[in-house]
């Protein structure tokens, strides 16, 4: 069984230590009651992978690991076949010891667009919401982050992340937890919180924004990346069955900046002068005050305070994942 004890030890003497009041019990309940029918199969693939220590590791420009001497053909094929057991790979790409995982979505393109607009990530503790297989977390580490924590309830993504971690020398600077944002307490401990390609999948975008805010440390930065539409300040698109070949798209705001999300979502004006970067192709950084959030937009009802080449066809939108 995938072991989370290293993460518990890592945060025990950090600003995240109060998470230990609830997290181990949540994970234990998930392990007992909520495992996917194929989870053991995926987990076995991870267990059979060798733990390799890269001779050369590049997380700044890509996710690339190389050995000093090429792997033998048999060794390489064994690793490749185990990684194929974890298909489909959606976020990437990865290049691991001559094995190229050609993922469905080019997450490197998104990172290259977002990175120039970010504050320096050096030394930061980061939360990546809806992190998928963890590709962007490795890039965050490459950009200097001290710790990257990803949350995503999709169990295949957890196994993919653990497979990559094992091939990167069991790197402990990034960790993925099989949870959704709604399962997190108000930690108020992350220097940067990323929500990329998530907002438009949420039935209640306002609740999502409050949940993100609750994770930020004072002075922290929220990076919100989402699909947007053109229109006036009252424009919001609520798609039908599919949008950009994707199901479960509920809400696409106007691309005029954070104040126009859902018409008037000034809940971005976060307490403790937390910061927002809203990315819709361009970017803007906003210092927000406390007044608008408290007086005009009370927390929604039900929220916390009120209660080889592995390939697959592209099925989503390159620009959104």
PDB file of N, CA and C in Angstrom, residues 43-81:
ATOM      1  N   UNK A  43      -1.116  -0.244  -8.323  1.00  0.00           N
ATOM      2  CA  UNK A  43      -0.122  -0.185  -7.253  1.00  0.00           C
ATOM      3  C   UNK A  43       0.971  -1.227  -7.462  1.00  0.00           C
ATOM      4  N   UNK A  44       0.609  -2.398  -7.952  1.00  0.00           N
ATOM      5  CA  UNK A  44       1.612  -3.430  -8.220  1.00  0.00           C
ATOM      6  C   UNK A  44       2.585  -2.975  -9.297  1.00  0.00           C
ATOM      7  N   UNK A  45       2.076  -2.276 -10.298  1.00  0.00           N
ATOM      8  CA  UNK A  45       2.971  -1.757 -11.333  1.00  0.00           C
ATOM      9  C   UNK A  45       4.005  -0.823 -10.719  1.00  0.00           C
ATOM     10  N   UNK A  46       3.578   0.006  -9.780  1.00  0.00           N
ATOM     11  CA  UNK A  46       4.516   0.906  -9.099  1.00  0.00           C
ATOM     12  C   UNK A  46       5.509   0.105  -8.266  1.00  0.00           C
ATOM     13  N   UNK A  47       5.032  -0.890  -7.553  1.00  0.00           N
ATOM     14  CA  UNK A  47       5.908  -1.689  -6.694  1.00  0.00           C
ATOM     15  C   UNK A  47       6.995  -2.392  -7.490  1.00  0.00           C
ATOM     16  N   UNK A  48       6.673  -2.841  -8.693  1.00  0.00           N
ATOM     17  CA  UNK A  48       7.643  -3.579  -9.498  1.00  0.00           C
ATOM     18  C   UNK A  48       8.645  -2.674 -10.207  1.00  0.00           C
ATOM     19  N   UNK A  49       8.383  -1.384 -10.233  1.00  0.00           N
ATOM     20  CA  UNK A  49       9.350  -0.465 -10.829  1.00  0.00           C
ATOM     21  C   UNK A  49      10.606  -0.394  -9.971  1.00  0.00           C
ATOM     22  N   UNK A  50      11.775  -0.298 -10.593  1.00  0.00           N
ATOM     23  CA  UNK A  50      12.990  -0.102  -9.805  1.00  0.00           C
ATOM     24  C   UNK A  50      13.063   1.332  -9.294  1.00  0.00           C
ATOM     25  N   UNK A  51      13.697   1.532  -8.164  1.00  0.00           N
ATOM     26  CA  UNK A  51      13.967   2.890  -7.697  1.00  0.00           C
ATOM     27  C   UNK A  51      15.304   3.318  -8.288  1.00  0.00           C
ATOM     28  N   UNK A  52      15.258   4.278  -9.173  1.00  0.00           N
ATOM     29  CA  UNK A  52      16.454   4.744  -9.867  1.00  0.00           C
ATOM     30  C   UNK A  52      16.822   6.141  -9.389  1.00  0.00           C
ATOM     31  N   UNK A  53      18.116   6.388  -9.281  1.00  0.00           N
ATOM     32  CA  UNK A  53      18.609   7.719  -8.932  1.00  0.00           C
ATOM     33  C   UNK A  53      19.187   8.356 -10.182  1.00  0.00           C
ATOM     34  N   UNK A  54      18.628   9.462 -10.633  1.00  0.00           N
ATOM     35  CA  UNK A  54      19.100  10.058 -11.889  1.00  0.00           C
ATOM     36  C   UNK A  54      20.544  10.551 -11.771  1.00  0.00           C
ATOM     37  N   UNK A  55      21.294  10.340 -12.803  1.00  0.00           N
ATOM     38  CA  UNK A  55      22.619  10.950 -12.921  1.00  0.00           C
ATOM     39  C   UNK A  55      22.465  12.410 -13.335  1.00  0.00           C
ATOM     40  N   UNK A  56      21.473  12.666 -14.174  1.00  0.00           N
ATOM     41  CA  UNK A  56      21.124  14.036 -14.560  1.00  0.00           C
ATOM     42  C   UNK A  56      19.621  14.191 -14.417  1.00  0.00           C
ATOM     43  N   UNK A  57      19.203  15.244 -13.719  1.00  0.00           N
ATOM     44  CA  UNK A  57      17.778  15.501 -13.506  1.00  0.00           C
ATOM     45  C   UNK A  57      17.484  16.944 -13.869  1.00  0.00           C
ATOM     46  N   UNK A  58      16.560  17.151 -14.787  1.00  0.00           N
ATOM     47  CA  UNK A  58      16.142  18.495 -15.187  1.00  0.00           C
ATOM     48  C   UNK A  58      14.661  18.646 -14.890  1.00  0.00           C
ATOM     49  N   UNK A  59      14.352  19.440 -13.885  1.00  0.00           N
ATOM     50  CA  UNK A  59      12.966  19.777 -13.575  1.00  0.00           C
ATOM     51  C   UNK A  59      12.657  21.227 -13.901  1.00  0.00           C
ATOM     52  N   UNK A  60      13.672  21.983 -14.295  1.00  0.00           N
ATOM     53  CA  UNK A  60      13.468  23.393 -14.606  1.00  0.00           C
ATOM     54  C   UNK A  60      12.885  23.579 -16.000  1.00  0.00           C
ATOM     55  N   UNK A  61      13.415  22.860 -16.980  1.00  0.00           N
ATOM     56  CA  UNK A  61      12.985  23.031 -18.365  1.00  0.00           C
ATOM     57  C   UNK A  61      12.035  21.930 -18.827  1.00  0.00           C
ATOM     58  N   UNK A  62      11.949  20.845 -18.074  1.00  0.00           N
ATOM     59  CA  UNK A  62      11.134  19.686 -18.450  1.00  0.00           C
ATOM     60  C   UNK A  62      11.089  18.782 -17.222  1.00  0.00           C
ATOM     61  N   UNK A  63      10.573  17.583 -17.386  1.00  0.00           N
ATOM     62  CA  UNK A  63      10.754  16.549 -16.364  1.00  0.00           C
ATOM     63  C   UNK A  63      11.536  15.434 -17.042  1.00  0.00           C
ATOM     64  N   UNK A  64      12.842  15.510 -16.897  1.00  0.00           N
ATOM     65  CA  UNK A  64      13.758  14.623 -17.610  1.00  0.00           C
ATOM     66  C   UNK A  64      14.753  14.025 -16.635  1.00  0.00           C
ATOM     67  N   UNK A  65      14.857  12.708 -16.645  1.00  0.00           N
ATOM     68  CA  UNK A  65      15.845  12.002 -15.838  1.00  0.00           C
ATOM     69  C   UNK A  65      16.693  11.137 -16.759  1.00  0.00           C
ATOM     70  N   UNK A  66      18.001  11.157 -16.525  1.00  0.00           N
ATOM     71  CA  UNK A  66      18.923  10.370 -17.337  1.00  0.00           C
ATOM     72  C   UNK A  66      19.878   9.615 -16.433  1.00  0.00           C
ATOM     73  N   UNK A  67      20.314   8.451 -16.897  1.00  0.00           N
ATOM     74  CA  UNK A  67      21.323   7.675 -16.187  1.00  0.00           C
ATOM     75  C   UNK A  67      22.686   7.929 -16.818  1.00  0.00           C
ATOM     76  N   UNK A  68      23.733   7.638 -16.077  1.00  0.00           N
ATOM     77  CA  UNK A  68      25.081   7.884 -16.594  1.00  0.00           C
ATOM     78  C   UNK A  68      25.371   7.003 -17.796  1.00  0.00           C
ATOM     79  N   UNK A  69      24.896   5.779 -17.750  1.00  0.00           N
ATOM     80  CA  UNK A  69      25.003   4.870 -18.888  1.00  0.00           C
ATOM     81  C   UNK A  69      23.600   4.426 -19.273  1.00  0.00           C
ATOM     82  N   UNK A  70      23.331   4.220 -20.551  1.00  0.00           N
ATOM     83  CA  UNK A  70      21.978   3.835 -20.977  1.00  0.00           C
ATOM     84  C   UNK A  70      21.518   2.540 -20.308  1.00  0.00           C
ATOM     85  N   UNK A  71      20.237   2.456 -20.031  1.00  0.00           N
ATOM     86  CA  UNK A  71      19.673   1.223 -19.511  1.00  0.00           C
ATOM     87  C   UNK A  71      19.806   0.124 -20.552  1.00  0.00           C
ATOM     88  N   UNK A  72      19.927  -1.102 -20.079  1.00  0.00           N
ATOM     89  CA  UNK A  72      19.910  -2.218 -21.016  1.00  0.00           C
ATOM     90  C   UNK A  72      18.545  -2.291 -21.690  1.00  0.00           C
ATOM     91  N   UNK A  73      18.500  -2.912 -22.848  1.00  0.00           N
ATOM     92  CA  UNK A  73      17.239  -3.006 -23.572  1.00  0.00           C
ATOM     93  C   UNK A  73      16.175  -3.717 -22.738  1.00  0.00           C
ATOM     94  N   UNK A  74      16.566  -4.786 -22.059  1.00  0.00           N
ATOM     95  CA  UNK A  74      15.605  -5.516 -21.242  1.00  0.00           C
ATOM     96  C   UNK A  74      15.101  -4.691 -20.070  1.00  0.00           C
ATOM     97  N   UNK A  75      16.011  -3.956 -19.439  1.00  0.00           N
ATOM     98  CA  UNK A  75      15.634  -3.113 -18.304  1.00  0.00           C
ATOM     99  C   UNK A  75      14.681  -2.009 -18.756  1.00  0.00           C
ATOM    100  N   UNK A  76      15.006  -1.394 -19.873  1.00  0.00           N
ATOM    101  CA  UNK A  76      14.173  -0.310 -20.387  1.00  0.00           C
ATOM    102  C   UNK A  76      12.784  -0.819 -20.755  1.00  0.00           C
ATOM    103  N   UNK A  77      12.720  -1.970 -21.428  1.00  0.00           N
ATOM    104  CA  UNK A  77      11.425  -2.512 -21.837  1.00  0.00           C
ATOM    105  C   UNK A  77      10.572  -2.894 -20.628  1.00  0.00           C
ATOM    106  N   UNK A  78      11.225  -3.394 -19.586  1.00  0.00           N
ATOM    107  CA  UNK A  78      10.474  -3.759 -18.379  1.00  0.00           C
ATOM    108  C   UNK A  78       9.837  -2.513 -17.761  1.00  0.00           C
ATOM    109  N   UNK A  79      10.609  -1.449 -17.645  1.00  0.00           N
ATOM    110  CA  UNK A  79      10.067  -0.203 -17.086  1.00  0.00           C
ATOM    111  C   UNK A  79       8.954   0.332 -17.977  1.00  0.00           C
ATOM    112  N   UNK A  80       9.176   0.313 -19.272  1.00  0.00           N
ATOM    113  CA  UNK A  80       8.177   0.840 -20.202  1.00  0.00           C
ATOM    114  C   UNK A  80       6.867   0.070 -20.100  1.00  0.00           C
ATOM    115  N   UNK A  81       6.948  -1.244 -19.999  1.00  0.00           N
ATOM    116  CA  UNK A  81       5.723  -2.043 -19.906  1.00  0.00           C
ATOM    117  C   UNK A  81       4.977  -1.784 -18.598  1.00  0.00           C
TER     118      UNK A  81
END
